[in-house]
mmCIF file of N, CA and C in Angstrom:
data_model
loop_
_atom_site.group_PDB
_atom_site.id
_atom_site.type_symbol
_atom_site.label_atom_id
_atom_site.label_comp_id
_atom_site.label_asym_id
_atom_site.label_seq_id
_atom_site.Cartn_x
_atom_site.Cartn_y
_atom_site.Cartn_z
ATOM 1 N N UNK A 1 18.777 25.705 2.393
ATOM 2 C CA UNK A 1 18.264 24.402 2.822
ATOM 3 C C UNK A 1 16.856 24.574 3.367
ATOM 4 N N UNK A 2 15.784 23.571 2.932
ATOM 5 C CA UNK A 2 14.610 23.554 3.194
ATOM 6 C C UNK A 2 14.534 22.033 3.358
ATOM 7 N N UNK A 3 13.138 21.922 4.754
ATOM 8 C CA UNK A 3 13.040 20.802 4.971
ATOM 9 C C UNK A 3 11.190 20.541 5.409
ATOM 10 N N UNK A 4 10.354 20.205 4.904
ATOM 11 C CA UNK A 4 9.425 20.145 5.099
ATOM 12 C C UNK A 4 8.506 19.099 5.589
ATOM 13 N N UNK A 5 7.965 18.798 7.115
ATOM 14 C CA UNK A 5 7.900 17.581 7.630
ATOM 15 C C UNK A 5 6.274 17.553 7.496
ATOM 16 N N UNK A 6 5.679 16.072 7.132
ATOM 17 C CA UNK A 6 4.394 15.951 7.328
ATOM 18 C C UNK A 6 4.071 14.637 7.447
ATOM 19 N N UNK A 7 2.642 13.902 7.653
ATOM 20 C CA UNK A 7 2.448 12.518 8.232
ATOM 21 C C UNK A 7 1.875 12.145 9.485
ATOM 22 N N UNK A 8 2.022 13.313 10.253
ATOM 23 C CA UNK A 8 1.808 13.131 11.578
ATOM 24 C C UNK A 8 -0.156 13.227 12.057
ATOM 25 N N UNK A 9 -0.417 12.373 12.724
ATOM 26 C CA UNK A 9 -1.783 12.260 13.199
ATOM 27 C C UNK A 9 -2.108 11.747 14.470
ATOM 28 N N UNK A 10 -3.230 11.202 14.464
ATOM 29 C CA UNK A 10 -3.563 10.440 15.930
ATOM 30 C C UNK A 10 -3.738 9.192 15.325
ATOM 31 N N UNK A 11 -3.414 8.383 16.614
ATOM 32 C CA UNK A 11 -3.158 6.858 15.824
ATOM 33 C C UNK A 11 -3.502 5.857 17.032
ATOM 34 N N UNK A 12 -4.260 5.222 17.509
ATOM 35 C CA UNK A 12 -3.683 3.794 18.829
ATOM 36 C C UNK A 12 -2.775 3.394 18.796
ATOM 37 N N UNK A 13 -2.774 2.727 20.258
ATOM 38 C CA UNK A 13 -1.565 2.179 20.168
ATOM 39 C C UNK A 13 -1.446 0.961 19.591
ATOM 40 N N UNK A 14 -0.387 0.395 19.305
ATOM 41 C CA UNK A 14 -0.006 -0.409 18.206
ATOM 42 C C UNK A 14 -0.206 0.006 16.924
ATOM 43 N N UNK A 15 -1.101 0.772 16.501
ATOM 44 C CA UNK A 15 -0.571 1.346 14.979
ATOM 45 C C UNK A 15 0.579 1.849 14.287
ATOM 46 N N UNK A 16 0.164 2.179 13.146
ATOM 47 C CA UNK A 16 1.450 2.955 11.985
ATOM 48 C C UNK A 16 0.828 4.157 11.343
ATOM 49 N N UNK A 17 2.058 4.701 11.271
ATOM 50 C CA UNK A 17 2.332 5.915 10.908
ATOM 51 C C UNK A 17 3.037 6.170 10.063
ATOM 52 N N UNK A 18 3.176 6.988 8.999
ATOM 53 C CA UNK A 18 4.829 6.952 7.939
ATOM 54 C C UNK A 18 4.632 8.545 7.926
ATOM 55 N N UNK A 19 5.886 8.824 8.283
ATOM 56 C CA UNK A 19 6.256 10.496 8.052
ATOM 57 C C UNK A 19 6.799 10.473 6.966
ATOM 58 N N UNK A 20 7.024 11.833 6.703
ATOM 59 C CA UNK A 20 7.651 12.312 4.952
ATOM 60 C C UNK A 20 8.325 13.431 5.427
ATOM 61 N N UNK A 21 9.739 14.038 5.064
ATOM 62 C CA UNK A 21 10.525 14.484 4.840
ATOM 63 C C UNK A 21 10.886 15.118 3.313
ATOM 64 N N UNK A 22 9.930 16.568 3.084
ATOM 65 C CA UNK A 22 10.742 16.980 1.742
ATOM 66 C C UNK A 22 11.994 18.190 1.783
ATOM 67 N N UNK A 23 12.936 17.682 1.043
ATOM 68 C CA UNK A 23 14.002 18.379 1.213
ATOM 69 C C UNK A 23 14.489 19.055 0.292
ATOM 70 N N UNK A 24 15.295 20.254 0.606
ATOM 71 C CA UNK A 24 15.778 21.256 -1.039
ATOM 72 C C UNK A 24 17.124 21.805 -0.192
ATOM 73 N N UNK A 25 17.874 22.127 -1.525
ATOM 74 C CA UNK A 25 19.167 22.806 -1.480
ATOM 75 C C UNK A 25 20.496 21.907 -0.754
ATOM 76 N N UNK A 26 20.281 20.554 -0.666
ATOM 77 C CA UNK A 26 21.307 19.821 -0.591
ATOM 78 C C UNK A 26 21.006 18.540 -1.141
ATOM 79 N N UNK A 27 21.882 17.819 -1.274
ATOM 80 C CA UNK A 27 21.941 15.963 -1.539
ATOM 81 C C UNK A 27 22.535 15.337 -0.124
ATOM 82 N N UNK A 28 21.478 14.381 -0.383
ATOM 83 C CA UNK A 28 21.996 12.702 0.554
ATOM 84 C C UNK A 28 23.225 12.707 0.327
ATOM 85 N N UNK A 29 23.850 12.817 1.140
ATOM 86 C CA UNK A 29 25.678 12.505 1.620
ATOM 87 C C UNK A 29 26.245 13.961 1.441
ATOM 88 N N UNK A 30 25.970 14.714 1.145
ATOM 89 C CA UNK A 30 26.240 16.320 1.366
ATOM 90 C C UNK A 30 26.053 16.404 2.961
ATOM 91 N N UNK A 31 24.777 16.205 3.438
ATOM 92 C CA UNK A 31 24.013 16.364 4.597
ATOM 93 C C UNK A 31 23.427 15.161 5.101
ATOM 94 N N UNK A 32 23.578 14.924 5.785
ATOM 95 C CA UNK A 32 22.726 13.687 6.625
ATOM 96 C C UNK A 32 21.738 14.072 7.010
ATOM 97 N N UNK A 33 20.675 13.373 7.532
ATOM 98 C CA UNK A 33 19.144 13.919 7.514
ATOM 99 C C UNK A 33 18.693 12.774 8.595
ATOM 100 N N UNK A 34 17.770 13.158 9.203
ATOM 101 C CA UNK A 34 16.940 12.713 10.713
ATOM 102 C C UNK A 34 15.934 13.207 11.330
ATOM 103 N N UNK A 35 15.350 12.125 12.172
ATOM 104 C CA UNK A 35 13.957 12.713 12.393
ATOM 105 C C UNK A 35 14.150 12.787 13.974
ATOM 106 N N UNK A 36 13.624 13.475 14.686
ATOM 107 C CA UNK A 36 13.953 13.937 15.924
ATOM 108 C C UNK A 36 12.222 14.229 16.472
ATOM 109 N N UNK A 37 11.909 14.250 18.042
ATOM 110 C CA UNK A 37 10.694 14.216 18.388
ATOM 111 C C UNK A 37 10.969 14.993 19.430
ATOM 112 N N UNK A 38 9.778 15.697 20.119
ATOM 113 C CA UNK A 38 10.021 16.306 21.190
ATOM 114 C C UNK A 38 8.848 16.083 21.920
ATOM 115 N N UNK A 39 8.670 15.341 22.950
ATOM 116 C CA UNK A 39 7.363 15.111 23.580
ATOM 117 C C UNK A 39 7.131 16.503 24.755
ATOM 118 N N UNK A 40 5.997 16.288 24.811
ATOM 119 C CA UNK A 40 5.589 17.572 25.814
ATOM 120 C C UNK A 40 6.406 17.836 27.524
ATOM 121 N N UNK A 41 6.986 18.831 27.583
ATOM 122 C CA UNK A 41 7.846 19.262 28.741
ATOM 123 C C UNK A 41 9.371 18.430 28.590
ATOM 124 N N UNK A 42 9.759 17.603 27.601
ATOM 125 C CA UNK A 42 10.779 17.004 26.979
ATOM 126 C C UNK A 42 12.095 17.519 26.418
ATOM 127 N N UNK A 43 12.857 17.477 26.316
ATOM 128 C CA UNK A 43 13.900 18.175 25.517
ATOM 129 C C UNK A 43 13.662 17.315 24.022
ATOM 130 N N UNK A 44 14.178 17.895 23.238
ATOM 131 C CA UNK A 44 14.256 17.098 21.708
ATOM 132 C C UNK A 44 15.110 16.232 21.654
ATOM 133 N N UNK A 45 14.846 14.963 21.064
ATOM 134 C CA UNK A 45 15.972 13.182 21.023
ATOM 135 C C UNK A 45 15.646 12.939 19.855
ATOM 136 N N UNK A 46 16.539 12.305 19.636
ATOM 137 C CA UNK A 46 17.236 11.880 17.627
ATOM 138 C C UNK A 46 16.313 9.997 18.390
ATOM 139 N N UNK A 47 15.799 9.944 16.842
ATOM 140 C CA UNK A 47 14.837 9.035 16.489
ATOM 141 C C UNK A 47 15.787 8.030 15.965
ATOM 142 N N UNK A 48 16.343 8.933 14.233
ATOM 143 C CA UNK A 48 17.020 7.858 13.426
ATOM 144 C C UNK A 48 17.420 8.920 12.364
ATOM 145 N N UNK A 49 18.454 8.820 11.862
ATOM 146 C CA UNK A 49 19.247 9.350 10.773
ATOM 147 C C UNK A 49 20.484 8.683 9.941
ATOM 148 N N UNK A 50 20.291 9.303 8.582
ATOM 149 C CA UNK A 50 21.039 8.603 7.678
ATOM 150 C C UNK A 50 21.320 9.519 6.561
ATOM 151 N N UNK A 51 22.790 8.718 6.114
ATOM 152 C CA UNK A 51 23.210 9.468 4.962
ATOM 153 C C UNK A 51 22.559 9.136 3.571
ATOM 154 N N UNK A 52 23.362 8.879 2.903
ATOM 155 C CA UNK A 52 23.622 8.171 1.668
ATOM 156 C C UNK A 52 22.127 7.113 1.570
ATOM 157 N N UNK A 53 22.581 6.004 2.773
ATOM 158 C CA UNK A 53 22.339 5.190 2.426
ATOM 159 C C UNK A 53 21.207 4.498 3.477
ATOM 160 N N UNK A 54 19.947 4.315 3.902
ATOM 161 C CA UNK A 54 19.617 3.635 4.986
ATOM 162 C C UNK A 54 20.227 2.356 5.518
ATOM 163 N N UNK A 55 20.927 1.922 4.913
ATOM 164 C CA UNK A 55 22.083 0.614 5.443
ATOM 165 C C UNK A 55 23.087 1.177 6.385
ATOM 166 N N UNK A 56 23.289 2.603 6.566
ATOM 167 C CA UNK A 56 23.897 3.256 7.199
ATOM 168 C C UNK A 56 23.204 4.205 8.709
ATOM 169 N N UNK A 57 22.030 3.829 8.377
ATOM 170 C CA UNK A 57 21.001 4.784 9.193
ATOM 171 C C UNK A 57 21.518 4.235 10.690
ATOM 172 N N UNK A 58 21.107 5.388 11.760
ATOM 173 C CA UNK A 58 20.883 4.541 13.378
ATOM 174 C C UNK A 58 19.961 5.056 13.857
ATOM 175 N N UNK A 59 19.623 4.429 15.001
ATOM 176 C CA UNK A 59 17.933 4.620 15.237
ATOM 177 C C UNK A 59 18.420 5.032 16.693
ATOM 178 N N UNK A 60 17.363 5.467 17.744
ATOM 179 C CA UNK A 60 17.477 5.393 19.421
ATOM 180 C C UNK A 60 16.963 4.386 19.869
ATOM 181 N N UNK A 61 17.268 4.164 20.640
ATOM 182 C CA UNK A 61 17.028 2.505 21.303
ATOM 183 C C UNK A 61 15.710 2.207 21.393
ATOM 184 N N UNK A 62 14.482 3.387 21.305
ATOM 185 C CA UNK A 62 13.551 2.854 21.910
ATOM 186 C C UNK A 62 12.654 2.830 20.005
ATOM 187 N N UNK A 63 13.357 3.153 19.053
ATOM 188 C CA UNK A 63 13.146 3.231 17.855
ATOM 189 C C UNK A 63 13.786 1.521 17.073
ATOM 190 N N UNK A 64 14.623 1.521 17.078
ATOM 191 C CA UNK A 64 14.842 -0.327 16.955
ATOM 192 C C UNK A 64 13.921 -1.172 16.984
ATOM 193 N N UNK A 65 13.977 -1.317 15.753
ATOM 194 C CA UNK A 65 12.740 -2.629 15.645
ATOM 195 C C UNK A 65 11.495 -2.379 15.310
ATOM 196 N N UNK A 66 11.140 -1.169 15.627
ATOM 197 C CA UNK A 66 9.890 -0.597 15.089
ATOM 198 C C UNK A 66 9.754 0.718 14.082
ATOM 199 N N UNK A 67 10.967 1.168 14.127
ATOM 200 C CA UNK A 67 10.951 2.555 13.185
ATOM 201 C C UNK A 67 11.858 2.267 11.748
ATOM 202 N N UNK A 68 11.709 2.598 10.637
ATOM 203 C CA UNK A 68 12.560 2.398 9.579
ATOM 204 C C UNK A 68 12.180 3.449 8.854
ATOM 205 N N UNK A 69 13.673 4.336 7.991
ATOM 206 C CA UNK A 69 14.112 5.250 7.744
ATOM 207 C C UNK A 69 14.591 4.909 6.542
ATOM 208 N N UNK A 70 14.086 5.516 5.721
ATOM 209 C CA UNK A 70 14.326 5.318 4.205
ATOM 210 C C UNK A 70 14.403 7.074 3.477
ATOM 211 N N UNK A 71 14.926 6.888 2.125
ATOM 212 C CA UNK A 71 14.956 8.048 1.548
ATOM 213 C C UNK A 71 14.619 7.274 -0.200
ATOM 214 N N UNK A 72 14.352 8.709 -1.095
ATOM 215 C CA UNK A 72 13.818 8.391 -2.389
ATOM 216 C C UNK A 72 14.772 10.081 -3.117
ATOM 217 N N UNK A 73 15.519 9.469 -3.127
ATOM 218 C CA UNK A 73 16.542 10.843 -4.237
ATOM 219 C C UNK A 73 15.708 11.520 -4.615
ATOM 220 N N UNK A 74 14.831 10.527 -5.624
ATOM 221 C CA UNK A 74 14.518 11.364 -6.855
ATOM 222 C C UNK A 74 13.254 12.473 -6.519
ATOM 223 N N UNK A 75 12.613 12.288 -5.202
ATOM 224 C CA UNK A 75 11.958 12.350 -5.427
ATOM 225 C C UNK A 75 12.292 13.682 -3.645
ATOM 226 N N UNK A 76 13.537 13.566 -3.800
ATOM 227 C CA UNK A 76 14.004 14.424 -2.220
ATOM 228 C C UNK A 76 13.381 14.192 -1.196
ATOM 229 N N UNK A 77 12.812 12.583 -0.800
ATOM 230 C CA UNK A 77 12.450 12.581 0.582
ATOM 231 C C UNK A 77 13.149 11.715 1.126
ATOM 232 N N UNK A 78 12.586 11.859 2.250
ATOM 233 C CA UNK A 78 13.353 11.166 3.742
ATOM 234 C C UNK A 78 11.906 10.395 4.508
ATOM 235 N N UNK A 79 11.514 9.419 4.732
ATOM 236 C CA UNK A 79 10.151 8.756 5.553
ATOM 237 C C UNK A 79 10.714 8.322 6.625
ATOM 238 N N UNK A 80 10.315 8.293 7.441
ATOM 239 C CA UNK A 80 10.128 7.467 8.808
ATOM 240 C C UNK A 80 8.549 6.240 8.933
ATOM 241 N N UNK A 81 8.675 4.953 8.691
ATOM 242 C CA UNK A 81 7.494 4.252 8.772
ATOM 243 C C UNK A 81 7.590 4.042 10.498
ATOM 244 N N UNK A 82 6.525 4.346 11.059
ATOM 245 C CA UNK A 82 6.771 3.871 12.340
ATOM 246 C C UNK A 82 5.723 2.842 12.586
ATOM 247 N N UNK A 83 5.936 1.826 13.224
ATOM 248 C CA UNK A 83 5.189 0.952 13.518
ATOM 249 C C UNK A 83 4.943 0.244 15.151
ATOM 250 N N UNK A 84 3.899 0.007 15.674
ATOM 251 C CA UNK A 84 4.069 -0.964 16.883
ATOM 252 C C UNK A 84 3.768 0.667 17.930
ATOM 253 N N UNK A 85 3.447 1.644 17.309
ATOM 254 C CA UNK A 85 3.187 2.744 18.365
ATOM 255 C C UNK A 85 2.857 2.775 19.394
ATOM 256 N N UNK A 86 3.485 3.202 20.700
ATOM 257 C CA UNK A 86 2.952 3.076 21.819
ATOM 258 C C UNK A 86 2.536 4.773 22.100
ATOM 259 N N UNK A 87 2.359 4.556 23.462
ATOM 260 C CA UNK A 87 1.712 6.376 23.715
ATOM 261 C C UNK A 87 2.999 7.279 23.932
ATOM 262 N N UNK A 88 4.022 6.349 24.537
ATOM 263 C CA UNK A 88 5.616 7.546 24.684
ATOM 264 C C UNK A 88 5.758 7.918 23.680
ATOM 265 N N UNK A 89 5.370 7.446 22.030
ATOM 266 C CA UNK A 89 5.814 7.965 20.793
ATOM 267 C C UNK A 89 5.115 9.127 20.990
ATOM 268 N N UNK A 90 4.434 9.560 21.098
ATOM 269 C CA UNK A 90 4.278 10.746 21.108
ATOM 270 C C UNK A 90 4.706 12.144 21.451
ATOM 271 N N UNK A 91 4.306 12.950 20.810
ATOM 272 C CA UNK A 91 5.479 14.056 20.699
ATOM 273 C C UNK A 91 5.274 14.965 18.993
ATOM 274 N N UNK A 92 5.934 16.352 18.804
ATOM 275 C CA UNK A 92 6.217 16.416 17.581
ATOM 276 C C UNK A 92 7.504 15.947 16.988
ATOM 277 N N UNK A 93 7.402 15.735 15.548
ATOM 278 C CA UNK A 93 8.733 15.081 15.219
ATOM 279 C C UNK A 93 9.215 15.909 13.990
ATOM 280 N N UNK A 94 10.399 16.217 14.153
ATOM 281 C CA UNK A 94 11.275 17.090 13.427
ATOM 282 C C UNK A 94 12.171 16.541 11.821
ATOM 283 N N UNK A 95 12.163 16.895 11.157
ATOM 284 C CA UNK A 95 13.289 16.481 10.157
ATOM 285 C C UNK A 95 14.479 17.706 10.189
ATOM 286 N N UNK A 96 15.199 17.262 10.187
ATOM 287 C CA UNK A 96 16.634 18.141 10.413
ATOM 288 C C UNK A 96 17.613 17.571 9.381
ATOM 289 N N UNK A 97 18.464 18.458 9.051
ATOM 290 C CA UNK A 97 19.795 17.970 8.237
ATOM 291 C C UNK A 97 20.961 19.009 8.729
ATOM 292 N N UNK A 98 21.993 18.787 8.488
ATOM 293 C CA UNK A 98 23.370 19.175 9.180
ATOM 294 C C UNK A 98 24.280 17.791 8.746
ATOM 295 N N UNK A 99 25.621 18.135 8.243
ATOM 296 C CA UNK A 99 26.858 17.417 7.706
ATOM 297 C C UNK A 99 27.493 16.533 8.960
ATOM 298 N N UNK A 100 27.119 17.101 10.377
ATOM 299 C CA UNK A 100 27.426 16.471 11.366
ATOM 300 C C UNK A 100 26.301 15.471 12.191
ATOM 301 N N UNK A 101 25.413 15.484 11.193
ATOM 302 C CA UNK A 101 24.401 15.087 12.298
ATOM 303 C C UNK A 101 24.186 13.779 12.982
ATOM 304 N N UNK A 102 25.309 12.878 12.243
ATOM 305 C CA UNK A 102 25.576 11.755 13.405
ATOM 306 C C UNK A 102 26.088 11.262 14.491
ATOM 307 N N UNK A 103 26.589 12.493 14.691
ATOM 308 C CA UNK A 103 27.261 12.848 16.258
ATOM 309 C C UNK A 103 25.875 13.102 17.116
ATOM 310 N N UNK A 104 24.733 14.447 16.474
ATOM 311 C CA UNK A 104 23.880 14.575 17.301
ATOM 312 C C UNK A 104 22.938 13.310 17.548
ATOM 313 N N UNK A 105 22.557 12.388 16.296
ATOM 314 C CA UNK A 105 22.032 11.191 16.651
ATOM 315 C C UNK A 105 22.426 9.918 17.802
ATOM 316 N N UNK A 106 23.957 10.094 17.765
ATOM 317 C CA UNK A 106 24.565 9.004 18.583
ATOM 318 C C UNK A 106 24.909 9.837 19.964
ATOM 319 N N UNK A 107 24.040 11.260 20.638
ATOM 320 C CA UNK A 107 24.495 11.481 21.426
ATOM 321 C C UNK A 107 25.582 12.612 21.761
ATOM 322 N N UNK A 108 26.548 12.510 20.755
ATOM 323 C CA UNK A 108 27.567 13.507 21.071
ATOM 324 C C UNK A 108 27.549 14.868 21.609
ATOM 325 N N UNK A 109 26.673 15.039 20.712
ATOM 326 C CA UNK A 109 26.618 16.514 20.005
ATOM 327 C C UNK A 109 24.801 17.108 20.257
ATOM 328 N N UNK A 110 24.578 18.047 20.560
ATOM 329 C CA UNK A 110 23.400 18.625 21.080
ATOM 330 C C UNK A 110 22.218 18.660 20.060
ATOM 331 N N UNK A 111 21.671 18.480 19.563
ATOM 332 C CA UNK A 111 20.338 18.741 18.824
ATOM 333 C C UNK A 111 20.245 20.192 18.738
ATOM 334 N N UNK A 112 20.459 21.146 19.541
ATOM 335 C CA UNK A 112 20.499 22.551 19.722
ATOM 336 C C UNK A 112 21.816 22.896 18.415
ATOM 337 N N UNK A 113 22.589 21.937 17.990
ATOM 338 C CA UNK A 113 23.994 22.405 17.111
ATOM 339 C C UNK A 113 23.319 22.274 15.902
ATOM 340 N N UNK A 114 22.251 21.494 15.744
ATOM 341 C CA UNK A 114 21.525 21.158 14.408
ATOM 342 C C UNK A 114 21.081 22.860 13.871
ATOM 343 N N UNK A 115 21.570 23.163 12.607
ATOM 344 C CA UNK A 115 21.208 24.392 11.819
ATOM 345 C C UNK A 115 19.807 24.332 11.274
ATOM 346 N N UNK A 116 19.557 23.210 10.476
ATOM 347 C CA UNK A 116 18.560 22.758 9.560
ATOM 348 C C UNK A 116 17.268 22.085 10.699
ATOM 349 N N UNK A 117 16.252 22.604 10.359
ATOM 350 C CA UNK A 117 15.320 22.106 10.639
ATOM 351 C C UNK A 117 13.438 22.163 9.622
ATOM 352 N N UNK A 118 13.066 21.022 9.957
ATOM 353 C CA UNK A 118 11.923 21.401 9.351
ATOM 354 C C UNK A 118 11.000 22.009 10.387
ATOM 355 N N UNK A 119 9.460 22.232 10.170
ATOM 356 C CA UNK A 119 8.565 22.721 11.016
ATOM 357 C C UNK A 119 7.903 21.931 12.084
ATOM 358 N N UNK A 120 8.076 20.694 11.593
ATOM 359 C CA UNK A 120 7.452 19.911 13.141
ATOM 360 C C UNK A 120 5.836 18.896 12.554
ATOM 361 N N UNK A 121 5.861 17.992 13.051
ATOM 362 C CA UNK A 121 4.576 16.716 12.471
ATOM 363 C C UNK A 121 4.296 16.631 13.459
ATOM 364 N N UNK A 122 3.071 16.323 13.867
ATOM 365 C CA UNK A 122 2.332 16.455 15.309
ATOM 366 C C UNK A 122 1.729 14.980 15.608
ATOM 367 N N UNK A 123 2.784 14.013 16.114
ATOM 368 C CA UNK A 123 2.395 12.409 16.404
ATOM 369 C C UNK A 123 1.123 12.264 17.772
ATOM 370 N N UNK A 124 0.113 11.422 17.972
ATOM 371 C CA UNK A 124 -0.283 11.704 19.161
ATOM 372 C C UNK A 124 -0.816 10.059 18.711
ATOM 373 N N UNK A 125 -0.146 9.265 19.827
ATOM 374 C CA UNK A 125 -0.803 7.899 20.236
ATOM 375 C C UNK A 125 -1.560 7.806 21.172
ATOM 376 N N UNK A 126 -2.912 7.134 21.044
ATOM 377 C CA UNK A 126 -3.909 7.431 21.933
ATOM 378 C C UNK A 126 -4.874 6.411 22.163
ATOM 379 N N UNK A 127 -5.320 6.174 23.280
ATOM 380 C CA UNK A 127 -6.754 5.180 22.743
ATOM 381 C C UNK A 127 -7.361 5.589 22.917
#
């Protein structure tokens, strides 16, 4: 499993951003897939993840309404469009996959249990 994250820049606030997620050695619904951020002196928090299907995706509360999570089979990615950026978005942001990973999105389950990870997109909202 390979996961390769990119997209990330400096942006104001209220702008957009769209991350990209390329992925190898599994399929959508094999593995669930998510984007995760870690702001500076922060522990790492689940953004939004989804299987199959983004009709299935869930986001973190402070991601609702402004973040949407899509995937393209054919083409093995995973995006995050983020929009309405404030400066807390900031942080690096992770793509991860793991068969369980909607436990770690909703909380359950540690981000530390996540196997799969990509290298990290470097978000910075700023004025």
């Amino acid at each position: 499993v390979q996961l390769q994250a990119s997209g990330g820049g400096l942006v104001q606030p209220g702008g957009s951003l769209r991350l990209s997620c390329s992925y190898s050695g599994f399929e959508l619904g094999e593995y669930a897939i998510g984007w995760f951020r870690q702001a500076p002196g922060k522990e790492r928090e689940a953004v939004s993840c989804m299987g199959m299907s983004a009709s299935s995706a869930v986001y973190a509360d402070s991601a609702k309404g402004r973040f949407t999570i899509s995937s393209d089979p054919a083409k093995s990615t995973v995006s995050l469009q983020m929009r309405s950026l404030k400066e807390e978005d900031t942080g690096v942001y992770y793509c991860a996959a793991d068969s369980g990973l909607y436990y770690v999105c909703i909380g359950r389950e540690s981000p530390s249990t996540v196997p799969y990870w990509g290298q990290g997109t470097e978000v910075t909202v700023s004025s």
